[in-house]
Structure formats: C-alpha cells, structure tokens
Coordinates of C-alpha atoms in Angstrom, one line a residue:
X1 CA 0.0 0.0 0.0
X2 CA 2.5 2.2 0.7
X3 CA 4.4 2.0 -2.4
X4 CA 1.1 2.1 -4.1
X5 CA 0.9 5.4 -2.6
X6 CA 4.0 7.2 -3.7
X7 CA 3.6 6.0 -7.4
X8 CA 0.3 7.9 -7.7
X9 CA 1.7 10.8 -5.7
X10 CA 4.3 11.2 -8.2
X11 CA 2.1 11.2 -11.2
X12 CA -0.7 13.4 -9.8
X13 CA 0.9 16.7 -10.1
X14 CA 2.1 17.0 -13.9
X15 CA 1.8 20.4 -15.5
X16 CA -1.9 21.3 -14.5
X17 CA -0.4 22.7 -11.1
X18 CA -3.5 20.9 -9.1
X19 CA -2.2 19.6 -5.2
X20 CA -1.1 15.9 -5.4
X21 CA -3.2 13.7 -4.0
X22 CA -3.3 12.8 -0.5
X23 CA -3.6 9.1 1.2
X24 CA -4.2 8.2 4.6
X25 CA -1.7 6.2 6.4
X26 CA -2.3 2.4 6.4
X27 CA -3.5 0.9 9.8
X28 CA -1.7 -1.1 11.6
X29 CA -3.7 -4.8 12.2
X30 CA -4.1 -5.1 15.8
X31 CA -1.1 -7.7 16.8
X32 CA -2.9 -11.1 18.5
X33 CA -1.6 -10.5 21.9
X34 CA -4.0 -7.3 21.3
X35 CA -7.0 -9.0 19.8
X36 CA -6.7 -10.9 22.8
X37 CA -6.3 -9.0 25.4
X38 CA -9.6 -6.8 24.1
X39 CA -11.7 -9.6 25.0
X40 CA -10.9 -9.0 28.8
X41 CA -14.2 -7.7 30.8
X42 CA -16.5 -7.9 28.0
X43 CA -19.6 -10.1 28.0
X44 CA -20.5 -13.0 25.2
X45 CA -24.2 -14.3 26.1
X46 CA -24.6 -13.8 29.6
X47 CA -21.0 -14.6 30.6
X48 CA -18.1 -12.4 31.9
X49 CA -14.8 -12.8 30.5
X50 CA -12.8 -12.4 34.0
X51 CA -9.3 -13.2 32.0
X52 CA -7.9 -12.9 29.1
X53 CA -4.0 -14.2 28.7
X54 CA -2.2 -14.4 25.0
X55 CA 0.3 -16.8 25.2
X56 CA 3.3 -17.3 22.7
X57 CA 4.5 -20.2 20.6
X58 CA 5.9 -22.5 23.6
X59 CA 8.0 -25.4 21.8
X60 CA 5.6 -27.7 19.0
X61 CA 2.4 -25.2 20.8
X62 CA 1.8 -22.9 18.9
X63 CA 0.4 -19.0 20.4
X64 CA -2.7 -18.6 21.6
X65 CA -5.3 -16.9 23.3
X66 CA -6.9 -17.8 26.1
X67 CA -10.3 -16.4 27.7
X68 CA -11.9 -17.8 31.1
X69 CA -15.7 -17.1 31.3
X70 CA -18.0 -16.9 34.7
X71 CA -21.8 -17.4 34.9
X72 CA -23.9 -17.7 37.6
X73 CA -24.1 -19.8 40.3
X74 CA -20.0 -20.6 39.9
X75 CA -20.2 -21.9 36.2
X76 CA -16.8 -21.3 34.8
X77 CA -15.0 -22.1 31.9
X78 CA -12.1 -21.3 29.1
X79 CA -11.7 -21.2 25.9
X80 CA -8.2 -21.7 24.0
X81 CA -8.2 -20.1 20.4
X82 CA -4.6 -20.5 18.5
X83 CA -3.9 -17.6 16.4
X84 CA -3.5 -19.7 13.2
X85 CA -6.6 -21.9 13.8
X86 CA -7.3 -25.4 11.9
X87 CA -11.0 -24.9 12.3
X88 CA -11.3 -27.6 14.5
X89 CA -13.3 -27.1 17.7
X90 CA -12.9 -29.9 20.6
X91 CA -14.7 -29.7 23.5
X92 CA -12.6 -31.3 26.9
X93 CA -14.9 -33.0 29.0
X94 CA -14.1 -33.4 33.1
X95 CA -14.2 -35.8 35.5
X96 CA -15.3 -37.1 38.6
X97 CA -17.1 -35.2 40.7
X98 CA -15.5 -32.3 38.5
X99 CA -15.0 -28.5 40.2
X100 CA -12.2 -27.8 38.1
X101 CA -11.2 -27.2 34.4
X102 CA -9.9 -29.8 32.4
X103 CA -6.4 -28.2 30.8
X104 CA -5.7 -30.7 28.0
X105 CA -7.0 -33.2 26.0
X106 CA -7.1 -36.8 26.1
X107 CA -6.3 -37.3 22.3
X108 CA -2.7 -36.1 21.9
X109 CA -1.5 -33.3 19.5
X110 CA -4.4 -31.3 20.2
X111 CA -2.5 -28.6 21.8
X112 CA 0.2 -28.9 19.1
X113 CA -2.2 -29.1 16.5
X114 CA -4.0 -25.8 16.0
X115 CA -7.6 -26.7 17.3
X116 CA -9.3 -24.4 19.6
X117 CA -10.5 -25.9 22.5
X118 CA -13.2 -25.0 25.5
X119 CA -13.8 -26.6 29.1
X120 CA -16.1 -25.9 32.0
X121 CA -16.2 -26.8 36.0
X122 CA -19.0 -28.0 35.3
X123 CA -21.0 -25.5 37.9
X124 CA -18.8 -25.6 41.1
X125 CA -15.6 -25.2 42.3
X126 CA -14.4 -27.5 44.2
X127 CA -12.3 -31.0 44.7
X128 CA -12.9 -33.8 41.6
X129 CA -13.3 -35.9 44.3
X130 CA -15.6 -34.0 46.9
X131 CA -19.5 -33.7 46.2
X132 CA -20.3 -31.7 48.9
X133 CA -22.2 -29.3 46.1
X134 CA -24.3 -31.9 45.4
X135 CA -26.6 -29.9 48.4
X136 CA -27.0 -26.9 45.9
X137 CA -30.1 -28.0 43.5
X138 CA -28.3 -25.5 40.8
X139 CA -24.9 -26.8 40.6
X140 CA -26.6 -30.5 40.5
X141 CA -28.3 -29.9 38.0
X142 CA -25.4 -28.0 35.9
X143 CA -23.4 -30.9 36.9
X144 CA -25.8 -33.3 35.8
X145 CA -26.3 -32.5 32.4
X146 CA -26.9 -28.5 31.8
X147 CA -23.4 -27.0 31.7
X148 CA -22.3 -27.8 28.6
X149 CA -25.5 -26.4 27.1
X150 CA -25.0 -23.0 28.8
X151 CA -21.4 -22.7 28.2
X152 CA -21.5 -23.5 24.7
X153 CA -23.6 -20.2 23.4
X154 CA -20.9 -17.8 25.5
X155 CA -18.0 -19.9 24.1
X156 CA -19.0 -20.0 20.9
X157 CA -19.6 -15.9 20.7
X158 CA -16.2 -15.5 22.0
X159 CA -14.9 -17.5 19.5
X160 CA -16.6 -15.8 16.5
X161 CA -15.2 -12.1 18.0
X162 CA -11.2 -13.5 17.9
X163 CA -11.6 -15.9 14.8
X164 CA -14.2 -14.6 12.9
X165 CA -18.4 -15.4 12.7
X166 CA -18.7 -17.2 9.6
X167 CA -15.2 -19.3 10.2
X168 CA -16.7 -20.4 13.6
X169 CA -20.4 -20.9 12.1
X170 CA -19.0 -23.0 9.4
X171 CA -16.6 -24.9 11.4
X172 CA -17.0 -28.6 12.7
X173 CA -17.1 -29.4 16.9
X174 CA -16.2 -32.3 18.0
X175 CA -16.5 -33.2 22.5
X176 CA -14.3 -35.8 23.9
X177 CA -14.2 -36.9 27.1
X178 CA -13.7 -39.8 29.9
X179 CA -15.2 -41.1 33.0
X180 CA -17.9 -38.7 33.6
X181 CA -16.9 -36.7 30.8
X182 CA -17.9 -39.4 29.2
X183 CA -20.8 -39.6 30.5
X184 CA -21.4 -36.0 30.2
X185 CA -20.2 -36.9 26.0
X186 CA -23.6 -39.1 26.0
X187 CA -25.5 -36.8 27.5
X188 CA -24.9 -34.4 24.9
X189 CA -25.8 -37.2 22.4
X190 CA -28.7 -38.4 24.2
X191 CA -30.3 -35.3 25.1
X192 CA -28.6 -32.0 23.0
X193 CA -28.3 -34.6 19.8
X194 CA -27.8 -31.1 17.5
X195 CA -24.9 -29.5 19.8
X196 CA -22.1 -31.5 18.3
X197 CA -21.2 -32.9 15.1
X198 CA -19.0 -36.2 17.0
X199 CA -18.5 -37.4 20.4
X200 CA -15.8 -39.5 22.0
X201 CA -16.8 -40.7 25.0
X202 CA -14.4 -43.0 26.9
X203 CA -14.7 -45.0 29.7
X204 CA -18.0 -43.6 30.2
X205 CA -20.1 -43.2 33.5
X206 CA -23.2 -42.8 32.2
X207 CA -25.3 -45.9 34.2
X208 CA -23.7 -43.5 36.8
X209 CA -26.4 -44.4 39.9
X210 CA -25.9 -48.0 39.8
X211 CA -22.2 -47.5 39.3
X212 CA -21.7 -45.9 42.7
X213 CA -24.2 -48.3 44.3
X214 CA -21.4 -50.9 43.5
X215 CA -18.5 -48.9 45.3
X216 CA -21.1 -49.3 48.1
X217 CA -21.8 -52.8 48.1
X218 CA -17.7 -53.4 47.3
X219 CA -16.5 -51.3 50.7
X220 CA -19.7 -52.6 52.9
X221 CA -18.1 -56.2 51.8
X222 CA -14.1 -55.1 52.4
X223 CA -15.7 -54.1 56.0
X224 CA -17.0 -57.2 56.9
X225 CA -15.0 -59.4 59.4
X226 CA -12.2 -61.4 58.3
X227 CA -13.1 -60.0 55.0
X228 CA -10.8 -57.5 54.0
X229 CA -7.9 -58.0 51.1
X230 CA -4.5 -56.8 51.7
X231 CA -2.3 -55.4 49.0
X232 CA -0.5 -58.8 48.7
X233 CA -3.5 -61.1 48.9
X234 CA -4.6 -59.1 46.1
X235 CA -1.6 -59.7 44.3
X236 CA -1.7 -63.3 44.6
X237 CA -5.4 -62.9 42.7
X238 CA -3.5 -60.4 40.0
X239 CA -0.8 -62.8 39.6
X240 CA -2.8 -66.3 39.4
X241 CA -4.8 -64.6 36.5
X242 CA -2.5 -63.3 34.9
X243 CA -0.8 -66.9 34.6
X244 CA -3.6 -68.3 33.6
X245 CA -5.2 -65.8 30.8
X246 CA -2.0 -63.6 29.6
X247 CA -1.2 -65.9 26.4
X248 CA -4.7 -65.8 24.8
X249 CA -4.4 -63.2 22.7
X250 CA -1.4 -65.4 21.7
X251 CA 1.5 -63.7 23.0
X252 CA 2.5 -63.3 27.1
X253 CA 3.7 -59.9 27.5
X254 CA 1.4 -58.9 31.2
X255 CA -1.3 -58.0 28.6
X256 CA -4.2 -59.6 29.1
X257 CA -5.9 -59.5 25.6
X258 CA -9.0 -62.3 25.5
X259 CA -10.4 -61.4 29.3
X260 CA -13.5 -62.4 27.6
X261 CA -11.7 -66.1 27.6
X262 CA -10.5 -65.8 31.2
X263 CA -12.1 -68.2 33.0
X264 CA -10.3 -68.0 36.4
X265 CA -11.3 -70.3 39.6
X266 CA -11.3 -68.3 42.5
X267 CA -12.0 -71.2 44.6
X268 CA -8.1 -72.4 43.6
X269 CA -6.7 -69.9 45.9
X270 CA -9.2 -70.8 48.9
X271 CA -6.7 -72.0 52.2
X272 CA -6.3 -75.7 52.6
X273 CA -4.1 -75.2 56.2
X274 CA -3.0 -72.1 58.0
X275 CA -3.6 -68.6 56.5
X276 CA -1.1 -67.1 54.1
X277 CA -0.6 -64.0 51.7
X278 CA -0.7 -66.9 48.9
X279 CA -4.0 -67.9 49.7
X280 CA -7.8 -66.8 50.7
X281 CA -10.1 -67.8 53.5
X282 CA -13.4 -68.5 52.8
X283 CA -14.5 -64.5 54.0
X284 CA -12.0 -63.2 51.9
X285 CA -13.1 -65.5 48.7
X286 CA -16.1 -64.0 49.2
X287 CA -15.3 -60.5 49.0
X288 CA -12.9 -61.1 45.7
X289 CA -16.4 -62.6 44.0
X290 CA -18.3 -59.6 44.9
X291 CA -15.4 -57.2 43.1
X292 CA -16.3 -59.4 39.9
X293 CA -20.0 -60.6 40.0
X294 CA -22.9 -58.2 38.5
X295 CA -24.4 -55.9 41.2
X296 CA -28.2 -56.2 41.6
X297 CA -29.6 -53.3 44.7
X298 CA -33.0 -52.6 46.0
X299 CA -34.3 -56.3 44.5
X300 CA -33.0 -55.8 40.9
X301 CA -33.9 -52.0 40.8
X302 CA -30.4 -51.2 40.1
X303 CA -28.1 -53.1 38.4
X304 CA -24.5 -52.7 37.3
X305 CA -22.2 -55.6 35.0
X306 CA -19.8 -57.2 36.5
X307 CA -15.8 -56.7 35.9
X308 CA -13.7 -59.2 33.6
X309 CA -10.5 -60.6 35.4
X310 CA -7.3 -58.6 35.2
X311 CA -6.0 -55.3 36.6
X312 CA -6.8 -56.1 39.9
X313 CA -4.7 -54.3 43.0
X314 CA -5.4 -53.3 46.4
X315 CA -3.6 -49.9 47.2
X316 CA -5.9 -47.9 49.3
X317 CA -4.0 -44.5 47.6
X318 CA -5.2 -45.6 44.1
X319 CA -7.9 -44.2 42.6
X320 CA -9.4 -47.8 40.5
X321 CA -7.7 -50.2 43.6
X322 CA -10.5 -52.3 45.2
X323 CA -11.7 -50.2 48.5
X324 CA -9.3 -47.3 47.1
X325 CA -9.3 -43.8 46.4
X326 CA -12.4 -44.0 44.1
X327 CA -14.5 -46.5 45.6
X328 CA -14.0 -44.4 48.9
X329 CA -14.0 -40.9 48.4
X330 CA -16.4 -41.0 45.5
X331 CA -18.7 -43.3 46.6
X332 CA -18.8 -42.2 49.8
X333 CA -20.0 -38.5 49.1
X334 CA -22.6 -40.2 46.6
X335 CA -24.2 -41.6 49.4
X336 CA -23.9 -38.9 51.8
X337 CA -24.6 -35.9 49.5
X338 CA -26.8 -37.0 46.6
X339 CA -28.6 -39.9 48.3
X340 CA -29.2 -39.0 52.0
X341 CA -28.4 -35.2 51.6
X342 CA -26.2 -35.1 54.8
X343 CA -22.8 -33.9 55.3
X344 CA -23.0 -36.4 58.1
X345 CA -24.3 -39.5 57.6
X346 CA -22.3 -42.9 57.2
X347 CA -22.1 -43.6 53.4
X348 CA -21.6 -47.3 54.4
X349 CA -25.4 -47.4 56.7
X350 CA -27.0 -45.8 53.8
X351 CA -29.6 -48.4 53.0
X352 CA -30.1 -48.1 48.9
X353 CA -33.8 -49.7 49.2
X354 CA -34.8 -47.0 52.0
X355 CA -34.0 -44.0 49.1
X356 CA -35.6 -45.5 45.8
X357 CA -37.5 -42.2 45.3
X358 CA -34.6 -40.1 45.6
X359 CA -32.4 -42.8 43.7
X360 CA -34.8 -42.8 40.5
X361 CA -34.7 -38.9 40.6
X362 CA -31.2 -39.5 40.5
X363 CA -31.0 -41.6 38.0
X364 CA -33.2 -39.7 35.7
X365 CA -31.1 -36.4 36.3
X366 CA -27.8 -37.8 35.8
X367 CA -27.3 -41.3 34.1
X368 CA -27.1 -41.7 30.2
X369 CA -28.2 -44.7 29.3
X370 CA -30.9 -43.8 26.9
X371 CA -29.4 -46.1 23.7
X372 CA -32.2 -44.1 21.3
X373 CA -29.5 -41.7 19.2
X374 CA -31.8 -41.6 16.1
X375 CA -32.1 -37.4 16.7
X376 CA -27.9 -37.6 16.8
X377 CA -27.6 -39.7 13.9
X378 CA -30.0 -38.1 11.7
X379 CA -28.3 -34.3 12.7
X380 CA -25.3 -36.7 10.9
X381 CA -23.7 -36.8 14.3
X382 CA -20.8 -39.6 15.2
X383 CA -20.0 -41.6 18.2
X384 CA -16.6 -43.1 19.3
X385 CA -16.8 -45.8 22.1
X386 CA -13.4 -46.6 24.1
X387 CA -12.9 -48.4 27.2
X388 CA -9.5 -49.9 29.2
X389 CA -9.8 -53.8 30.1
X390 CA -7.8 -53.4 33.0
X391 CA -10.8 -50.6 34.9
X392 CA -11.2 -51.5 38.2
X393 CA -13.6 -47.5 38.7
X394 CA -15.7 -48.2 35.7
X395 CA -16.5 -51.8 34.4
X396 CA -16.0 -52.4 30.3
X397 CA -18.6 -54.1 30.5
X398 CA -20.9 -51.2 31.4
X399 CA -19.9 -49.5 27.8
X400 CA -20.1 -52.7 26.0
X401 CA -23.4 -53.3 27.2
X402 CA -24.5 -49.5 26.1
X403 CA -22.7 -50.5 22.5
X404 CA -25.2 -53.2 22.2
X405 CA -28.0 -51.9 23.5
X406 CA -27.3 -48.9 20.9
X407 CA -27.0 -51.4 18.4
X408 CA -30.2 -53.0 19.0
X409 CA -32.0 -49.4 18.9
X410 CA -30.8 -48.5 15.5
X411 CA -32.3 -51.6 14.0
X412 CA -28.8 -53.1 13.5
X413 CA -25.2 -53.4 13.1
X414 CA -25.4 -52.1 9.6
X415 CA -27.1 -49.0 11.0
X416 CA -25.1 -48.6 13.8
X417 CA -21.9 -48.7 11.8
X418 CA -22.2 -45.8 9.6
X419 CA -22.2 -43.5 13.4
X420 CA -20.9 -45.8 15.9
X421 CA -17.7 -47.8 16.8
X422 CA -16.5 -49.1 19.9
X423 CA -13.3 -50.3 20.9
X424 CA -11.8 -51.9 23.9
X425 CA -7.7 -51.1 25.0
X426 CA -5.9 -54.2 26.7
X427 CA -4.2 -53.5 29.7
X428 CA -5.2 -49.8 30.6
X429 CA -6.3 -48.4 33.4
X430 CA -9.4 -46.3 34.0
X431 CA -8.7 -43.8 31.1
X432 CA -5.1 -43.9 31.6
X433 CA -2.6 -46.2 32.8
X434 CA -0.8 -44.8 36.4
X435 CA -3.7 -45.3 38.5
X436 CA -3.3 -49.5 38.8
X437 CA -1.3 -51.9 37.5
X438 CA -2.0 -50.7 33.3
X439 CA 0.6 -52.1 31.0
X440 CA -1.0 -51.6 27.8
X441 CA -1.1 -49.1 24.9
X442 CA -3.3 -46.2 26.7
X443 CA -2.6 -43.4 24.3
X444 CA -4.0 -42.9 21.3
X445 CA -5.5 -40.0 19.2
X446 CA -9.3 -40.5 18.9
X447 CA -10.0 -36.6 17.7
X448 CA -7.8 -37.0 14.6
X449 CA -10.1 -39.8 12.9
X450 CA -13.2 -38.4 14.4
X451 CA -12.7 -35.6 12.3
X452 CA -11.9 -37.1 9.6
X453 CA -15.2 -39.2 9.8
X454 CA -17.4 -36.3 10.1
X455 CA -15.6 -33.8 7.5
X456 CA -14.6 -36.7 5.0
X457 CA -16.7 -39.9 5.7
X458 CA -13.8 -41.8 6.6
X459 CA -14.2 -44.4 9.1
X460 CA -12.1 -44.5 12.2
X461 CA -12.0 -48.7 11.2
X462 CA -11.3 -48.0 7.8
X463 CA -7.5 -46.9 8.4
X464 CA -4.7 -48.1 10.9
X465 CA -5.3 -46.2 14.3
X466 CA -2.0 -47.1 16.9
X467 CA -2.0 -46.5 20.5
X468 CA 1.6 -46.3 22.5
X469 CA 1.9 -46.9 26.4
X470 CA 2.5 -43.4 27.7
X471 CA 4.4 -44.7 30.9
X472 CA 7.3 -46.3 29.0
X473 CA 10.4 -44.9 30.2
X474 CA 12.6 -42.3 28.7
X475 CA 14.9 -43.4 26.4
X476 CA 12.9 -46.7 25.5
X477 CA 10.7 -47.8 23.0
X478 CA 7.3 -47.6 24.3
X479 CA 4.6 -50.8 23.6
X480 CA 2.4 -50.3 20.6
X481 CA -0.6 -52.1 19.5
X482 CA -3.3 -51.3 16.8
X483 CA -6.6 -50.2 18.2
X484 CA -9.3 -52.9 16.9
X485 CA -12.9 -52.1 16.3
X486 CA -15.0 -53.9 18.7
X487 CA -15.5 -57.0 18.6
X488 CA -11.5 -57.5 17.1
X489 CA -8.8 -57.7 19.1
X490 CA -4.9 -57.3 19.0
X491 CA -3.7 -61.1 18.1
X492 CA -0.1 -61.7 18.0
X493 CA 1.1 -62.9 14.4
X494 CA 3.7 -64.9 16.0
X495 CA 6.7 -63.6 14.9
X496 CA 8.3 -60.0 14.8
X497 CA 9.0 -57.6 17.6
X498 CA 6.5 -57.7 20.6
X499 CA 6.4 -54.1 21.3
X500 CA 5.4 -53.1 17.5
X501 CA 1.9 -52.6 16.4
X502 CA 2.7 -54.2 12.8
X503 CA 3.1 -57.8 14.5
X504 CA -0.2 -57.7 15.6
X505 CA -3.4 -57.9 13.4
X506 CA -7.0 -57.1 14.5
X507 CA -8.9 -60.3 14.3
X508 CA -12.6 -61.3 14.7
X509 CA -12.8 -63.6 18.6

C-alpha cells in the first residue's frame, strides 16, 4: 500500500499545477496479543470474560489466546483459540465429581495441533473428588447435564469475536471426554443430539447411579470381618490370572488380551491349612467374588455388569484399587450428599432400598443410558466408544453393554456402523494407565479420525489407528498395538517384535 501510494503521488501533479493527491496512512492490524487482550471484561451471552491471557509459541504449541468465562451460580469455563486456527473445535470434558477445568485433552497433538479448545467446571468449584455441592439443586443440575449447554452459546460468541463469525459458524465441533466426561459426552448425544457434530466418549459413566451403588456394596463387603484384602493377597489374585489368561491373545507380555476367555477359579486360591498371603479364607473369597460378580440393589432395581478378570490391585492410595481412592471418596460423598443429603451421615449405613424415590430422581437427572441416538444420527452426528480392560472405577462391560443396546436401537449393526464404533484397550487403566497396574497401549489420538469421519466420511475402522503406552520410560521404545474395532482384538502374528503394532493384526474372537 504504501508503495502504491507514492507511485500515484508522483504522477498526480504533472503540469496542470492541481495539489497531489493525499492518502491516509495504512492501519496497523491489531497484533494477536491485542486482539486478545480486548476480550478481557467484556460479555459474550450472559457470561463475563474475568481473563484474558495471550500466550506465545511454547516449543511444537503454537500461540494462543486464552479467555476464562464466569456465569452464575459458579459456572466457569475457558476457551483456548490459536492464532493460526485449523478450524477444529474440541470440547474437553471433566471428570469425577468435576469443580475444576480440564487443561488438556485426552487425544494427543491437540494442543500442538491448532484446534481451539473450551472446558467448564461444570458448575462448582471444588475438589474432583468431593461432592459436597451436590446440596446446591443449581450446581446439580449444571453438573448433571446442563453446563455444557450454557457454556456452549458464551463460548462459541467469544470465538466468533477472535476468529471470525462465519469461520466459527462453518466450522466442525467435536466433544471428547472420559469417566464422567464421558458420560457428560452421551449426555450431549442423548439429550442436545444437534450440539455436536461427534462425540468421543471414553470410559463412560453414564449408568452413573448404579455405578456408585457398586462402590457401596464393594466397601460394605471389604468391611466385613475377616473380610478385608491386603495389597499382597490381592496380588496373589492379579498374579494367578495373569498366569492363567496372559497368552490368549497369543502372546504373554502382562497384557491380558481375551479377558472375555479368562475363565479363572477363584475357589483355587481358597486355604487348605494355615492362613497365608498366597491364599484366601473362605470370607476373603467371598469378597474377591463380589469385586467381579454383577451388582443387583433394592431387588434388581439397580443393576451394574460385573468386571472381567485382570488389573486387579489393592492400594488404598489408588484411585481404581479395590476399597481405594475412588471406591472411597467417590462413593462415599454419593451416598452422603446426593442420596441422603447429609454432610454427616455414614455412606456405608445408607440403606439403597430405603432411598428408591430419591435414587430414580437420580437416575433420571444424571445417568445416560438412553441407547435411542436416532435425533444424533440423523443431525449426521458420530459416536466413538473406548474403554480400558484393566478398569477396576468403571467396568467395560458397562460401555459394551451401552454398544449393544445402541446397536439393538438402530435396527442393526449395519445402521449402527455408519455413526458408531467401539473399541476396547488391553491392559489400561481407568482412562489412563498410572492409577493401577496398566501395561498396555493407553494413548492414542481418537480426535484426529473423528474428524476425519465427520468432514470426510472416513471411518475411524477404515484406516490403521495405533496407541503407545504413555508410561514407557525415557529413552525406550514404548509398547504399541493397533486399536481394533470392537468385537477384534490385537492377536499376535507370531513372529516379529512384541512391542510393534505391525506384528499384531485385528482379528474377529
């Protein structure tokens, strides 16, 4: 422009002696960190934008803005928008009992990759692991399944002032979560089928009510006398499965890849003379069935699939360990604060059948289990299924029964395939390994082929998906294995190096 200028300054004046033309300056385009920080204080749909923070390239990250919304009661969330944007939306779902803001995503290379992303608290502030707010009716409900729907209108306006209305309108959004954010995933499916074009949901809790009635019945059990399992009796359970069922996915690497074949004996461990750490007594065999049979509550009111053998561990510090961290702490302020509604009763004399009114409201506030998506599929909307076969929080089962039952509602498997697919990871923990005993191939990028599904019509199963074990140490090569549409699994070819995905091939059970 501004050479522009001084060529028709120069030839303006010529003999006629009129004044040479004059030209404004050009303006400056504001720089992004400016953009950015203009969003500060404003408000998009009924929420405050109490921070906004522009943040440089950092390494493979490239800059980006980032805005953190408030709404009433304690609603909160952020929204990350890269300056150079892919037009990719993901939405980062929580976990737990929520009360804080999910900072990354599940599927790697998100960050890295230019997709802006948005995240709430889901209503409250608070501890994932404390449900105190639970008391509130407003942040229950917002918990339960209306935060998502009110942050999504504010996000979305604050998007379209940084990147631009029509880019944002045209754009495709994609959710992904685990544990209850996947849960909260199938919520959006089941009841806001028009509010995203795909949703991952892994490891969902979406039969949420009986789920938690289980972490009940499993401590009540642990409590008995004589009855609880130390870390090493435990062990001797991991470690007689894992003999017996590692090699049936044909190879025995500590990955337990046909628990579906596992067909353990408990009763081989029982004590045939004095008590040891290498065997059970008969109170103690009774408590390791409960931690694997179906849970049935209130005379079949509620009921909850059991868990396949593997995984299993003891440490009271883990989240997944039988009577640990989840089981406790979450179960525990279930019962007290969304079932009796007292800071202090005792979760463990909380008798289910003497709360079925306030268990069914329950139920029909929070749990997704509806397996009608007709209103998702026919908005064109795609689902991505995922569970870990080593969960000891969340049973597989649970989301291979919701597969099926999805399945069955669409009229099909044909039907179901063109917007569902479900698959099942070997040896990881409850989303993650790090929180048992997980030795599989826990990571994997999900959004990647999602998107590519919705914008392209390319099936996640139609191409080679690989998942890596994120805990392998430094310096060495981490496990890899192919990520099979359920109801394939990784079988071993035979031959060729354990830890690559190309000596495995996904094969029908």
């Amino acid at each position: 422009m501004l050479a522009a200028s001084l060529l028709l300054v120069g030839c303006g004046g010529g003999s006629s002696g009129a004044a040479p033309a004059v030209f404004a300056a050009p303006v400056a385009a504001k720089s992004a960190e400016a953009a950015c920080m203009e969003l500060q204080g404003q408000t998009f749909e009924g929420a405050v934008v109490a921070k906004a923070q522009f943040f440089p390239t950092a390494g493979a990250v490239p800059e980006n803005c980032l805005v953190r919304g408030e709404m009433p009661k304690d609603l909160a969330f952020e929204v990350r928008m890269p300056t150079v944007w892919n037009h990719r939306t993901v939405f980062m779902g929580g976990g737990g009992f929520d009360g804080v803001i999910t900072a990354s995503a599940l599927s790697p290379g998100v960050a890295e990759g230019g997709y802006a992303t948005i995240a709430t608290n889901h209503g409250h502030t608070g501890s994932s692991l404390g449900g105190s707010f639970a008391l509130d009716a407003d942040m229950l409900n917002d918990y339960a399944y209306m935060a998502v729907a009110r942050v999504l209108p504010p996000a979305k306006a604050i998007m379209k002032a940084r990147l631009g209305s029509a880019e944002v309108a045209s754009a495709k959004m994609v959710y992904e979560g685990c544990s209850g954010g996947g849960r909260q995933g199938l919520i959006q499916a089941q009841r806001y089928p028009d509010a995203f074009d795909g949703v991952i949901s892994r490891a969902p809790a979406n039969a949420y009510t009986p789920q938690f009635l289980y972490y009940q019945k499993q401590l009540k059990q642990l409590a008995k006398p004589g009855a609880a399992l130390s870390k090493a009796k435990v062990q001797t359970i991991a470690n007689a499965v894992m003999d017996q069922c590692d090699g049936l996915d044909g190879l025995k690497d500590k990955v337990i890849g046909r628990p579906d074949l596992c067909t353990f004996n408990l009763s081989a461990l029982k004590c045939t003379g004095a008590e040891s750490d290498s065997c059970l007594t008969d109170a103690q065999l009774e408590s390791a069935r409960t931690m694997y049979e179906p849970t049935s509550v209130a005379g079949g009111r509620y009921t909850w699939p059991g868990f396949p053998f593997g995984g299993e561990t003891a440490d009271p510090a883990l989240l997944q360990a039988w009577g640990g961290l989840g089981p406790t702490l979450l179960g525990g302020d279930f019962m007290k604060y969304f079932v009796a509604q007292s800071a202090t009763a005792d979760p463990l004399q909380i008798d289910p059948a003497q709360y079925t009114s306030r268990l069914d409201y329950l139920v029909g506030l929070i749990d997704a289990v509806n397996p009608d998506l007709s209103q998702f599929r026919a908005h064109g909307g795609k689902l991505l299924l995922w569970h870990g076969l080593t969960d000891w929080l969340i049973t597989p089962h649970n989301t291979t029964d919701y597969y099926n039952k999805v399945i069955a509602s669409a009229g099909g498997q044909a039907t179901a395939d063109q917007f569902v697919e479900y698959y099942q990871a070997p040896g990881v923990d409850h989303c993650a390994n790090g929180l048992g005993v997980g030795q599989g191939a826990d990571k994997v990028d999900l959004v990647g082929p999602m998107f590519d599904w919705i914008e392209k019509d390319v099936k996640p199963s139609s191409k080679k998906i690989v998942a890596t074990n994120s805990l392998a140490a430094p310096g060495t090569k981490a496990m890899q294995r192919p990520l099979c549409k359920y109801p394939q699994y990784a079988k071993y070819n035979g031959s060729g190096d354990p830890d690559a995905e190309s000596s495995f091939t996904c094969t029908a059970p």
